[in-house]
């Protein structure tokens, strides 16, 4: 049980957990998908209020967009292959340092 956490059941049965927050001048959003082992945490030194007094949800939208891209990139790829591709992509960067 999480206090004030939002739980969404996705179409494929996976649970998505998220929570956001704002305080004067700062915004954050945390999105977790435990079954997929995906987590996104977006923090910003900005808090926007629309002219009608409604809080702007751009940070939330960004977190969910990043989550969607990560989930799309991870679907259908075996875990060992993902690890191999990650190490291949990182190797040239590490060698150049």
mmCIF file of the C-alpha atoms, coordinates in Angstrom:
data_MODEL
# 
_entry.id   MODEL 
# 
loop_
_atom_site.group_PDB 
_atom_site.id 
_atom_site.type_symbol 
_atom_site.label_atom_id 
_atom_site.label_alt_id 
_atom_site.label_comp_id 
_atom_site.label_asym_id 
_atom_site.label_entity_id 
_atom_site.label_seq_id 
_atom_site.pdbx_PDB_ins_code 
_atom_site.Cartn_x 
_atom_site.Cartn_y 
_atom_site.Cartn_z 
_atom_site.occupancy 
_atom_site.B_iso_or_equiv 
_atom_site.pdbx_formal_charge 
_atom_site.auth_seq_id 
_atom_site.auth_comp_id 
_atom_site.auth_asym_id 
_atom_site.auth_atom_id 
_atom_site.pdbx_PDB_model_num 
ATOM 1  C CA . UNK A 1 1  ? 0.000  0.000   0.000   1.00 0.00 ? 1  UNK A CA 1 
ATOM 2  C CA . UNK A 1 2  ? 1.317  3.414   -0.892  1.00 0.00 ? 2  UNK A CA 1 
ATOM 3  C CA . UNK A 1 3  ? -0.098 6.659   0.385   1.00 0.00 ? 3  UNK A CA 1 
ATOM 4  C CA . UNK A 1 4  ? -1.265 8.880   -2.489  1.00 0.00 ? 4  UNK A CA 1 
ATOM 5  C CA . UNK A 1 5  ? 0.300  6.631   -5.167  1.00 0.00 ? 5  UNK A CA 1 
ATOM 6  C CA . UNK A 1 6  ? -1.674 6.222   -8.376  1.00 0.00 ? 6  UNK A CA 1 
ATOM 7  C CA . UNK A 1 7  ? -2.005 2.657   -9.699  1.00 0.00 ? 7  UNK A CA 1 
ATOM 8  C CA . UNK A 1 8  ? -2.930 2.042   -13.328 1.00 0.00 ? 8  UNK A CA 1 
ATOM 9  C CA . UNK A 1 9  ? -3.649 -1.392  -14.831 1.00 0.00 ? 9  UNK A CA 1 
ATOM 10 C CA . UNK A 1 10 ? -2.214 -1.366  -18.356 1.00 0.00 ? 10 UNK A CA 1 
ATOM 11 C CA . UNK A 1 11 ? -3.857 -3.262  -21.233 1.00 0.00 ? 11 UNK A CA 1 
ATOM 12 C CA . UNK A 1 12 ? -1.384 -6.149  -20.964 1.00 0.00 ? 12 UNK A CA 1 
ATOM 13 C CA . UNK A 1 13 ? -2.058 -6.613  -17.232 1.00 0.00 ? 13 UNK A CA 1 
ATOM 14 C CA . UNK A 1 14 ? 1.052  -4.853  -15.972 1.00 0.00 ? 14 UNK A CA 1 
ATOM 15 C CA . UNK A 1 15 ? 0.643  -2.399  -13.110 1.00 0.00 ? 15 UNK A CA 1 
ATOM 16 C CA . UNK A 1 16 ? 1.979  1.114   -13.431 1.00 0.00 ? 16 UNK A CA 1 
ATOM 17 C CA . UNK A 1 17 ? 2.680  3.071   -10.244 1.00 0.00 ? 17 UNK A CA 1 
ATOM 18 C CA . UNK A 1 18 ? 3.211  6.811   -10.241 1.00 0.00 ? 18 UNK A CA 1 
ATOM 19 C CA . UNK A 1 19 ? 3.354  9.797   -7.958  1.00 0.00 ? 19 UNK A CA 1 
ATOM 20 C CA . UNK A 1 20 ? 4.038  13.462  -8.562  1.00 0.00 ? 20 UNK A CA 1 
ATOM 21 C CA . UNK A 1 21 ? 4.638  16.514  -6.476  1.00 0.00 ? 21 UNK A CA 1 
ATOM 22 C CA . UNK A 1 22 ? 5.237  20.234  -6.566  1.00 0.00 ? 22 UNK A CA 1 
ATOM 23 C CA . UNK A 1 23 ? 6.473  22.833  -4.190  1.00 0.00 ? 23 UNK A CA 1 
ATOM 24 C CA . UNK A 1 24 ? 7.329  26.457  -4.800  1.00 0.00 ? 24 UNK A CA 1 
ATOM 25 C CA . UNK A 1 25 ? 9.534  26.451  -7.866  1.00 0.00 ? 25 UNK A CA 1 
ATOM 26 C CA . UNK A 1 26 ? 10.028 22.668  -8.196  1.00 0.00 ? 26 UNK A CA 1 
ATOM 27 C CA . UNK A 1 27 ? 8.161  19.755  -9.807  1.00 0.00 ? 27 UNK A CA 1 
ATOM 28 C CA . UNK A 1 28 ? 8.714  15.997  -9.909  1.00 0.00 ? 28 UNK A CA 1 
ATOM 29 C CA . UNK A 1 29 ? 7.145  12.803  -11.206 1.00 0.00 ? 29 UNK A CA 1 
ATOM 30 C CA . UNK A 1 30 ? 8.096  9.167   -10.577 1.00 0.00 ? 30 UNK A CA 1 
ATOM 31 C CA . UNK A 1 31 ? 6.727  6.415   -12.843 1.00 0.00 ? 31 UNK A CA 1 
ATOM 32 C CA . UNK A 1 32 ? 7.432  2.739   -12.030 1.00 0.00 ? 32 UNK A CA 1 
ATOM 33 C CA . UNK A 1 33 ? 6.595  -0.482  -13.862 1.00 0.00 ? 33 UNK A CA 1 
ATOM 34 C CA . UNK A 1 34 ? 7.989  -3.199  -11.565 1.00 0.00 ? 34 UNK A CA 1 
ATOM 35 C CA . UNK A 1 35 ? 7.275  -6.143  -13.892 1.00 0.00 ? 35 UNK A CA 1 
ATOM 36 C CA . UNK A 1 36 ? 9.166  -4.490  -16.761 1.00 0.00 ? 36 UNK A CA 1 
ATOM 37 C CA . UNK A 1 37 ? 11.860 -3.164  -14.423 1.00 0.00 ? 37 UNK A CA 1 
ATOM 38 C CA . UNK A 1 38 ? 11.368 0.340   -15.822 1.00 0.00 ? 38 UNK A CA 1 
ATOM 39 C CA . UNK A 1 39 ? 11.454 3.478   -13.733 1.00 0.00 ? 39 UNK A CA 1 
ATOM 40 C CA . UNK A 1 40 ? 11.452 7.127   -14.751 1.00 0.00 ? 40 UNK A CA 1 
ATOM 41 C CA . UNK A 1 41 ? 12.102 10.026  -12.392 1.00 0.00 ? 41 UNK A CA 1 
ATOM 42 C CA . UNK A 1 42 ? 11.786 13.567  -13.733 1.00 0.00 ? 42 UNK A CA 1 
ATOM 43 C CA . UNK A 1 43 ? 12.655 16.553  -11.586 1.00 0.00 ? 43 UNK A CA 1 
ATOM 44 C CA . UNK A 1 44 ? 12.619 20.177  -12.647 1.00 0.00 ? 44 UNK A CA 1 
ATOM 45 C CA . UNK A 1 45 ? 13.390 23.491  -11.076 1.00 0.00 ? 45 UNK A CA 1 
ATOM 46 C CA . UNK A 1 46 ? 10.150 24.826  -12.471 1.00 0.00 ? 46 UNK A CA 1 
ATOM 47 C CA . UNK A 1 47 ? 6.529  24.896  -11.382 1.00 0.00 ? 47 UNK A CA 1 
ATOM 48 C CA . UNK A 1 48 ? 4.042  26.292  -13.835 1.00 0.00 ? 48 UNK A CA 1 
ATOM 49 C CA . UNK A 1 49 ? 0.586  27.565  -13.075 1.00 0.00 ? 49 UNK A CA 1 
ATOM 50 C CA . UNK A 1 50 ? -1.693 28.401  -15.987 1.00 0.00 ? 50 UNK A CA 1 
ATOM 51 C CA . UNK A 1 51 ? -3.401 31.774  -16.143 1.00 0.00 ? 51 UNK A CA 1 
ATOM 52 C CA . UNK A 1 52 ? -6.649 30.181  -14.899 1.00 0.00 ? 52 UNK A CA 1 
ATOM 53 C CA . UNK A 1 53 ? -4.870 28.942  -11.745 1.00 0.00 ? 53 UNK A CA 1 
ATOM 54 C CA . UNK A 1 54 ? -4.670 25.282  -12.834 1.00 0.00 ? 54 UNK A CA 1 
ATOM 55 C CA . UNK A 1 55 ? -1.314 23.577  -12.324 1.00 0.00 ? 55 UNK A CA 1 
ATOM 56 C CA . UNK A 1 56 ? 0.492  22.757  -15.553 1.00 0.00 ? 56 UNK A CA 1 
ATOM 57 C CA . UNK A 1 57 ? 1.186  19.041  -16.025 1.00 0.00 ? 57 UNK A CA 1 
ATOM 58 C CA . UNK A 1 58 ? 4.159  19.228  -18.445 1.00 0.00 ? 58 UNK A CA 1 
ATOM 59 C CA . UNK A 1 59 ? 6.470  17.341  -16.061 1.00 0.00 ? 59 UNK A CA 1 
ATOM 60 C CA . UNK A 1 60 ? 3.908  14.526  -15.765 1.00 0.00 ? 60 UNK A CA 1 
ATOM 61 C CA . UNK A 1 61 ? 3.509  14.395  -19.540 1.00 0.00 ? 61 UNK A CA 1 
ATOM 62 C CA . UNK A 1 62 ? 7.283  14.228  -20.012 1.00 0.00 ? 62 UNK A CA 1 
ATOM 63 C CA . UNK A 1 63 ? 7.665  11.386  -17.492 1.00 0.00 ? 63 UNK A CA 1 
ATOM 64 C CA . UNK A 1 64 ? 4.937  9.325   -19.164 1.00 0.00 ? 64 UNK A CA 1 
ATOM 65 C CA . UNK A 1 65 ? 6.330  10.013  -22.648 1.00 0.00 ? 65 UNK A CA 1 
ATOM 66 C CA . UNK A 1 66 ? 9.801  8.815   -21.568 1.00 0.00 ? 66 UNK A CA 1 
ATOM 67 C CA . UNK A 1 67 ? 8.217  5.777   -19.913 1.00 0.00 ? 67 UNK A CA 1 
ATOM 68 C CA . UNK A 1 68 ? 6.314  4.947   -23.114 1.00 0.00 ? 68 UNK A CA 1 
ATOM 69 C CA . UNK A 1 69 ? 9.474  5.168   -25.210 1.00 0.00 ? 69 UNK A CA 1 
ATOM 70 C CA . UNK A 1 70 ? 11.435 2.943   -22.803 1.00 0.00 ? 70 UNK A CA 1 
ATOM 71 C CA . UNK A 1 71 ? 8.655  0.389   -22.655 1.00 0.00 ? 71 UNK A CA 1 
ATOM 72 C CA . UNK A 1 72 ? 8.354  0.346   -26.443 1.00 0.00 ? 72 UNK A CA 1 
ATOM 73 C CA . UNK A 1 73 ? 12.132 -0.095  -26.801 1.00 0.00 ? 73 UNK A CA 1 
ATOM 74 C CA . UNK A 1 74 ? 12.176 -2.991  -24.298 1.00 0.00 ? 74 UNK A CA 1 
ATOM 75 C CA . UNK A 1 75 ? 9.197  -4.987  -25.627 1.00 0.00 ? 75 UNK A CA 1 
ATOM 76 C CA . UNK A 1 76 ? 10.008 -8.200  -27.425 1.00 0.00 ? 76 UNK A CA 1 
ATOM 77 C CA . UNK A 1 77 ? 13.757 -8.125  -26.793 1.00 0.00 ? 77 UNK A CA 1 
ATOM 78 C CA . UNK A 1 78 ? 15.208 -10.923 -24.633 1.00 0.00 ? 78 UNK A CA 1 
ATOM 79 C CA . UNK A 1 79 ? 17.004 -9.658  -21.505 1.00 0.00 ? 79 UNK A CA 1 
ATOM 80 C CA . UNK A 1 80 ? 20.395 -11.117 -22.499 1.00 0.00 ? 80 UNK A CA 1 
ATOM 81 C CA . UNK A 1 81 ? 20.193 -9.435  -25.907 1.00 0.00 ? 81 UNK A CA 1 
ATOM 82 C CA . UNK A 1 82 ? 19.364 -6.080  -24.271 1.00 0.00 ? 82 UNK A CA 1 
ATOM 83 C CA . UNK A 1 83 ? 22.414 -6.411  -22.005 1.00 0.00 ? 83 UNK A CA 1 
ATOM 84 C CA . UNK A 1 84 ? 24.630 -7.266  -24.982 1.00 0.00 ? 84 UNK A CA 1 
ATOM 85 C CA . UNK A 1 85 ? 23.334 -4.335  -27.048 1.00 0.00 ? 85 UNK A CA 1 
ATOM 86 C CA . UNK A 1 86 ? 23.817 -1.970  -24.118 1.00 0.00 ? 86 UNK A CA 1 
ATOM 87 C CA . UNK A 1 87 ? 27.408 -3.070  -23.602 1.00 0.00 ? 87 UNK A CA 1 
ATOM 88 C CA . UNK A 1 88 ? 28.108 -2.723  -27.342 1.00 0.00 ? 88 UNK A CA 1 
ATOM 89 C CA . UNK A 1 89 ? 26.699 0.800   -27.349 1.00 0.00 ? 89 UNK A CA 1 
ATOM 90 C CA . UNK A 1 90 ? 28.670 1.823   -24.264 1.00 0.00 ? 90 UNK A CA 1 
ATOM 91 C CA . UNK A 1 91 ? 32.006 0.265   -25.265 1.00 0.00 ? 91 UNK A CA 1 
ATOM 92 C CA . UNK A 1 92 ? 33.035 2.965   -27.790 1.00 0.00 ? 92 UNK A CA 1 
ATOM 93 C CA . UNK A 1 93 ? 32.101 5.705   -25.322 1.00 0.00 ? 93 UNK A CA 1 
ATOM 94 C CA . UNK A 1 94 ? 34.138 4.130   -22.545 1.00 0.00 ? 94 UNK A CA 1 
ATOM 95 C CA . UNK A 1 95 ? 37.147 3.525   -24.789 1.00 0.00 ? 95 UNK A CA 1 
ATOM 96 C CA . UNK A 1 96 ? 37.252 7.162   -25.911 1.00 0.00 ? 96 UNK A CA 1 
ATOM 97 C CA . UNK A 1 97 ? 37.537 8.454   -22.336 1.00 0.00 ? 97 UNK A CA 1 
# 
